[in-house]
Short mmCIF file of C-alpha atoms in Angstrom, two decimals:
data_model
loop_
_atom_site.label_atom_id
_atom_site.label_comp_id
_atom_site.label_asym_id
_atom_site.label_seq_id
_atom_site.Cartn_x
_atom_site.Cartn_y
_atom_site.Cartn_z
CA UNK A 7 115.57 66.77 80.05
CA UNK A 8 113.93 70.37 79.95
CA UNK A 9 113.30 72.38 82.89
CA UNK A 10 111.74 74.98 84.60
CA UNK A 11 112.69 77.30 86.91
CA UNK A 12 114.77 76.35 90.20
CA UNK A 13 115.41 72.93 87.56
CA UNK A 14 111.92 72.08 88.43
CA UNK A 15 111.48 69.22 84.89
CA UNK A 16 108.69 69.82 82.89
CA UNK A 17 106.30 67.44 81.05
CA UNK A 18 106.16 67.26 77.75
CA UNK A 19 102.94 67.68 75.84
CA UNK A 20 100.49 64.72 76.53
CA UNK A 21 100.75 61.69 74.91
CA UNK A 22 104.43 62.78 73.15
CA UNK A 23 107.44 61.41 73.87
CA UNK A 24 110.55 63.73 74.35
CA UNK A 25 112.54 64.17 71.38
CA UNK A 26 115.96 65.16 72.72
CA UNK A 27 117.77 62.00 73.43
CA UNK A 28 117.51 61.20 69.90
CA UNK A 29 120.02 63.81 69.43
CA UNK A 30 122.05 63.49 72.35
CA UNK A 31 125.67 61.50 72.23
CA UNK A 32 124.38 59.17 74.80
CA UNK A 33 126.74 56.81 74.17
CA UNK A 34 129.66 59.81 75.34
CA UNK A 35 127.73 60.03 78.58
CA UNK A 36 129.81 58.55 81.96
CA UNK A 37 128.04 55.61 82.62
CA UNK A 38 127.27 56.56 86.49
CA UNK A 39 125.49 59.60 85.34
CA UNK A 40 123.58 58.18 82.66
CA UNK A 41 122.20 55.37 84.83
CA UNK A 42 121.02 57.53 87.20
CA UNK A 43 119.89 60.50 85.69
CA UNK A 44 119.03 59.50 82.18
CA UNK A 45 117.99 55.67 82.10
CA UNK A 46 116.26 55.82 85.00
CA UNK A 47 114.09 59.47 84.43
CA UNK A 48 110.27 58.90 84.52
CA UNK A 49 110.29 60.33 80.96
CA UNK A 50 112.30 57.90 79.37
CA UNK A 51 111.40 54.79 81.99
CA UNK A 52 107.50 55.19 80.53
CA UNK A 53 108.06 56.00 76.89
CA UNK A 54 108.23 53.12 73.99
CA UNK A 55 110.62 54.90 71.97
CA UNK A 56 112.92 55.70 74.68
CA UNK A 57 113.76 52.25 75.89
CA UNK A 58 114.71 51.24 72.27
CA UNK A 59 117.18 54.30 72.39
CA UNK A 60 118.17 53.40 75.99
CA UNK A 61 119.23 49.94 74.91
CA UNK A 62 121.24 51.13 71.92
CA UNK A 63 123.16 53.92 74.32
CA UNK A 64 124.13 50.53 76.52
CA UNK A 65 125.18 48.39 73.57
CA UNK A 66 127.33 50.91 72.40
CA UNK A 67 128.94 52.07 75.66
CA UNK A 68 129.63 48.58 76.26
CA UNK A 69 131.09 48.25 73.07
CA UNK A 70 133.43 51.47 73.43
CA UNK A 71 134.73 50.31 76.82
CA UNK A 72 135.65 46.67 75.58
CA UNK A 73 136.78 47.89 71.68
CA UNK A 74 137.63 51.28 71.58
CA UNK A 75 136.30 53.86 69.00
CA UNK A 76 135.67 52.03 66.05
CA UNK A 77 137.75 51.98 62.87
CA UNK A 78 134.72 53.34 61.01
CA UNK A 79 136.00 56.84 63.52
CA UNK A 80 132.84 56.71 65.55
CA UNK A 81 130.36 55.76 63.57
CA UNK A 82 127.84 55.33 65.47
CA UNK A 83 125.44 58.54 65.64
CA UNK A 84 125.04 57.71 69.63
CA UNK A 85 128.52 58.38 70.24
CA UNK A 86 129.96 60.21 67.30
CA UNK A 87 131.35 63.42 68.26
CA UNK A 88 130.28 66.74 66.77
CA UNK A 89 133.09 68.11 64.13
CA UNK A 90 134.56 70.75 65.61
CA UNK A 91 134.57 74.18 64.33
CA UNK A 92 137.84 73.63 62.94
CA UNK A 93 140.14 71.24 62.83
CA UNK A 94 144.03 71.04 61.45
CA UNK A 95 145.00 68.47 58.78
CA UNK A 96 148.36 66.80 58.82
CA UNK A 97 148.20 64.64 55.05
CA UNK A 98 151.00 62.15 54.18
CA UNK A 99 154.83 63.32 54.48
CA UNK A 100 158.10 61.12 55.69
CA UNK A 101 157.96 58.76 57.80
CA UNK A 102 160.11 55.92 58.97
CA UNK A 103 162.42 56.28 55.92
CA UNK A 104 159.82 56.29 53.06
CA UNK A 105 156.41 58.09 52.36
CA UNK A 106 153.51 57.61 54.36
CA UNK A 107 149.87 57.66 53.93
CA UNK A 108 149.40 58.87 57.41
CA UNK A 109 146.20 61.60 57.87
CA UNK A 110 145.93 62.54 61.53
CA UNK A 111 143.39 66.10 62.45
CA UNK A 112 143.89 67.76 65.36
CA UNK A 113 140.85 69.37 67.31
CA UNK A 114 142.35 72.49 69.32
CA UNK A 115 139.27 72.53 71.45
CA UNK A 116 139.85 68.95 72.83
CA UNK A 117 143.81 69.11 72.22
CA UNK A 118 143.63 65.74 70.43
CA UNK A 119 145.13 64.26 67.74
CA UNK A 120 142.95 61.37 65.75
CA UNK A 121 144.26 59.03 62.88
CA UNK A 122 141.31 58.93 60.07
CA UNK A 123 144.32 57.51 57.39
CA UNK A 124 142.18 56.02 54.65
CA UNK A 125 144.53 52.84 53.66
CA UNK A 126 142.92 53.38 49.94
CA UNK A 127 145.34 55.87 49.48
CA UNK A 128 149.22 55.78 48.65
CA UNK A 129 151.66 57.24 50.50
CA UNK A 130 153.00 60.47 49.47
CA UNK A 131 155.62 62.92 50.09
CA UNK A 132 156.66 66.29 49.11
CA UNK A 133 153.53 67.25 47.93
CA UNK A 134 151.47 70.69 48.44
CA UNK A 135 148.27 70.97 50.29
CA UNK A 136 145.73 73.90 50.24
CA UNK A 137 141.99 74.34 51.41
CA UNK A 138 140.02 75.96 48.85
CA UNK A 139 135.69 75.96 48.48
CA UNK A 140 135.25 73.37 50.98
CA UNK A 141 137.98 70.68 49.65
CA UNK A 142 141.57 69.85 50.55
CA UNK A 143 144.06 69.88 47.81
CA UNK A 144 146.81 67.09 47.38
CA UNK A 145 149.03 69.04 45.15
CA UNK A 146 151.44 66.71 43.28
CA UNK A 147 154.51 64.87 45.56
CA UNK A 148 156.72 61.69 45.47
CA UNK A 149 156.11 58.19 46.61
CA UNK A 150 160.03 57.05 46.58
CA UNK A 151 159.48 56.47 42.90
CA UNK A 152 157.05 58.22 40.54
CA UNK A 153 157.21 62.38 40.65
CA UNK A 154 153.34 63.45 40.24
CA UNK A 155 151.66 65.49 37.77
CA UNK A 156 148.35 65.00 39.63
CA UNK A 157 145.82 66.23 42.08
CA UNK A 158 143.04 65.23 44.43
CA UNK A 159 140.82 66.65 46.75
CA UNK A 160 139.44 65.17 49.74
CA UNK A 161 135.97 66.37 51.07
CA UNK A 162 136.11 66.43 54.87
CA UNK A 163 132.56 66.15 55.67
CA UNK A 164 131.50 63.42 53.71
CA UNK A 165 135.46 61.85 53.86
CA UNK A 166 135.65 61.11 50.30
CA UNK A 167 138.42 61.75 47.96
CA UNK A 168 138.34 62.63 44.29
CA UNK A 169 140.59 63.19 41.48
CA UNK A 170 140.71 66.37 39.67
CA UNK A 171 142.92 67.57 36.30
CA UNK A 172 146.47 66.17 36.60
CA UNK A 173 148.93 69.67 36.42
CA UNK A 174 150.94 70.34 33.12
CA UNK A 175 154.48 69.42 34.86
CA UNK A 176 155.04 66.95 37.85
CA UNK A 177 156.01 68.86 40.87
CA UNK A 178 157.63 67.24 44.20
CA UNK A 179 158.68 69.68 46.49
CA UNK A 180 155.77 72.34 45.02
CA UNK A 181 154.54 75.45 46.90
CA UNK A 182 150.86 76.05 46.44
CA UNK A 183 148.87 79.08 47.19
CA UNK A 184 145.32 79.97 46.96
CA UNK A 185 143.76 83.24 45.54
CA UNK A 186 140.19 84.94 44.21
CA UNK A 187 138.70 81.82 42.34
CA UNK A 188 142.35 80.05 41.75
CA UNK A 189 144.31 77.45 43.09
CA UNK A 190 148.32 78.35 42.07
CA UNK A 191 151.35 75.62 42.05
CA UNK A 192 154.45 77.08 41.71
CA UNK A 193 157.81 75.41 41.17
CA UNK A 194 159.19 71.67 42.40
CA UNK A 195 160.84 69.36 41.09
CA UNK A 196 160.17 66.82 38.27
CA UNK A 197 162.77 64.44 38.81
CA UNK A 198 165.30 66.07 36.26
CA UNK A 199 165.21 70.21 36.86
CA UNK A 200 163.91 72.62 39.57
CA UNK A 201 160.84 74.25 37.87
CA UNK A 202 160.37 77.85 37.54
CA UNK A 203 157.19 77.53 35.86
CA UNK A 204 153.71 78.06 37.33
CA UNK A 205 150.32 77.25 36.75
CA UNK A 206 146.76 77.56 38.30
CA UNK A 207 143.58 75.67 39.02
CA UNK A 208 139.82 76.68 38.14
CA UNK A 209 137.80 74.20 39.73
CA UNK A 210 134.46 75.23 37.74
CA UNK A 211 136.53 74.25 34.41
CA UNK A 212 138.18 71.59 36.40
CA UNK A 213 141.28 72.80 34.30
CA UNK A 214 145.26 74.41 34.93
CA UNK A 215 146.62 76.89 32.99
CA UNK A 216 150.09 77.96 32.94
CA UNK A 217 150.90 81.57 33.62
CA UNK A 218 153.80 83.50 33.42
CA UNK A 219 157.11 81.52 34.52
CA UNK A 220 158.77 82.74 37.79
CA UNK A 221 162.12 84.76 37.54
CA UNK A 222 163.64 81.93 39.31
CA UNK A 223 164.12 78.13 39.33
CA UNK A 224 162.58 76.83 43.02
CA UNK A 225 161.89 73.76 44.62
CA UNK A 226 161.27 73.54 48.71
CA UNK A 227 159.72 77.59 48.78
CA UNK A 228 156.68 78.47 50.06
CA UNK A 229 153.82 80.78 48.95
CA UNK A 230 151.61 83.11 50.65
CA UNK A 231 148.90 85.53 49.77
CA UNK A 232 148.02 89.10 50.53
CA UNK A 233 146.32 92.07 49.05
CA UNK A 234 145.86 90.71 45.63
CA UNK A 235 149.18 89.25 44.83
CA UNK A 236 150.64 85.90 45.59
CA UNK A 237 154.13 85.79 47.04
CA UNK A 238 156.97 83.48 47.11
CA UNK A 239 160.24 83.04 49.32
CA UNK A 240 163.59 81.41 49.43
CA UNK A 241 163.51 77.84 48.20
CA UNK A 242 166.17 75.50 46.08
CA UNK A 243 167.36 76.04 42.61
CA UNK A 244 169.61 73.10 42.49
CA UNK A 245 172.70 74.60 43.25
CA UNK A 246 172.20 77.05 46.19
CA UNK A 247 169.78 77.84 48.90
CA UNK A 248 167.49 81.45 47.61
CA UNK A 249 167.96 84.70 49.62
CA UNK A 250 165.16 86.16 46.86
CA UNK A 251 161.62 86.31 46.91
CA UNK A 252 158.81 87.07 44.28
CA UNK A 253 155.23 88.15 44.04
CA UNK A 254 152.43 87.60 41.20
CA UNK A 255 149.87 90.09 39.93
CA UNK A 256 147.23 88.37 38.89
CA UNK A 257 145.46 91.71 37.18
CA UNK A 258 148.97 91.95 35.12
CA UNK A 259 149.82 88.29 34.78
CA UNK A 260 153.38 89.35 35.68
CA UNK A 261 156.36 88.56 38.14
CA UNK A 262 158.06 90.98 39.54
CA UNK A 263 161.50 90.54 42.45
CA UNK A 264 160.87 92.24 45.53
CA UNK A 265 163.20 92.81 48.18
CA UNK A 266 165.52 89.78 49.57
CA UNK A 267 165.05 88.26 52.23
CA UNK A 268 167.77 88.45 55.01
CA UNK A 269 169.13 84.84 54.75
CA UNK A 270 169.11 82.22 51.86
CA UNK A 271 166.27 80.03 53.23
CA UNK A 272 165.23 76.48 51.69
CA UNK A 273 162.22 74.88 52.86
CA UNK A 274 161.29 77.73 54.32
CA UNK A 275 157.53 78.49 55.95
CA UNK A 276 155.53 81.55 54.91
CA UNK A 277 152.73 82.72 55.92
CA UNK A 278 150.87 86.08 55.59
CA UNK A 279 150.16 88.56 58.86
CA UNK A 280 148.49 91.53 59.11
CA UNK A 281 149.56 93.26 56.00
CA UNK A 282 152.62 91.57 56.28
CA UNK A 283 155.08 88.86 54.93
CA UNK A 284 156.85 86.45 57.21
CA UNK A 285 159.26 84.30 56.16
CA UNK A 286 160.24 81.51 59.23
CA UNK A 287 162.93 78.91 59.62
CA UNK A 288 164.28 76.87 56.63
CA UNK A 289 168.03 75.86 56.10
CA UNK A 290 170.99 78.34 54.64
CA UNK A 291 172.73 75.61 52.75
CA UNK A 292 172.30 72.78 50.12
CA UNK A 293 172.96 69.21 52.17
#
């Protein structure tokens, strides 16, 4: 309720009823404090629309202490949480042997991990992710038999997913990188070859065109972005672990071999840092 000074509460206009429980996760309330402070306040004890609201609150705090959030992932607007500012995606992968379709997010602010797997969807492996204008990219992968050409997007807000242009080549094991307008895939594996080709994604055309092919075959690298350019370290050509790493121009359409790295890394993280490439972990050696 609104107050005044000291916490003195103040009335709200004659003959209106408060609006701000409407908008309040009531429902997320401990049930002591919203018995004593909420249900019971003269404002809401006197006002029509309040009791219906009050009743609701109680049905569905009931319902979360005997059931448990709801499969729907709070559904209910009385005791949905707000969406965090941002939250960390962890999409499909291996898991017990075999692909999963496993999404979990993780909310930093409440150090929480939540399952929101939408059983629609296959399971998938290997594949590349990205965020780009609002949507999260499934970039090609492996579900322990097909290799995949193709790409969805899955809209976070509205939890939707939708499937955009398949890529020229199918790509397991793809790095994926996002710059200017463009969404870039870069290597893999197709089942038969590591790739060295490359292509990107315009999502007003909803189209991928291939651009200049890499200088080297690589499956398991990863890509990064910085001032312009799109970089990419170590990775697998089929026969060794890379040591070498590689950045696109997109204002020349060209590759061009920058310096090695200091050890031959496969499946390798990179990430870009203050005007700066970092290239973390991976292995030095083919299994």
């Amino acid at each position: 309720m609104p107050s005044g000074p000291r916490g003195a509460p103040i009335s709200p206009p004659e003959g209106r009823a408060p609006r701000g429980p409407a908008f309040v996760r009531l429902a997320l309330m401990h049930v002591e404090y919203f018995m004593n402070n909420v249900k019971m306040h003269e404002y809401v004890r006197d006002n029509e629309d309040c009791k219906g609201l009050i009743r609701n609150a109680l049905t569905e705090m009931y319902n979360l202490n005997m059931y448990g959030p709801s499969s729907s992932d709070f559904g209910h607007l009385l005791s949905r949480p707000r969406l965090p500012g941002a939250i960390l995606f962890a999409i499909g992968g291996w898991s017990g042997g075999s692909p999963t379709n496993a999404i979990e997010t993780y909310d930093s602010r409440a150090d929480q991990w939540v399952n929101v797997t939408c059983e629609q969807e296959g399971p998938l492996a290997y594949h590349g992710t990205a965020y780009f204008k609002g949507f999260i990219y499934v970039v090609g992968g492996f579900d322990s038999s097909d290799y995949f050409s193709s790409v969805k997007r899955f809209d976070p807000l509205k939890k939707t997913w939708q499937q955009v242009a398949p890529m020229h080549s199918r790509r397991c094991y793809v790095s994926v990188a996002v710059l200017n307008n463009f969404l870039y895939a870069m290597g893999g594996f197709d089942g038969h070859t590591r790739l060295n080709t490359a292509e990107r994604y315009q999502p007003e055309t909803n189209q991928w065109t291939l651009i200049a092919p890499m200088h080297e075959q690589r499956s398991d690298a990863s890509a990064t972005t910085l001032h312009g350019k799109v970089y990419i370290c170590g990775g697998f050509n089929g026969a060794e672990c890379l040591i070498t790493a590689e950045a696109y121009d997109a204002t020349t359409h060209q590759w061009t071999l920058i310096a090695p790295m200091s050890s031959r890394r496969s499946g390798v993280g990179v990430i870009a840092y203050r005007n700066q490439v970092y290239a973390d972990e991976g292995q030095e050696s083919a299994c």
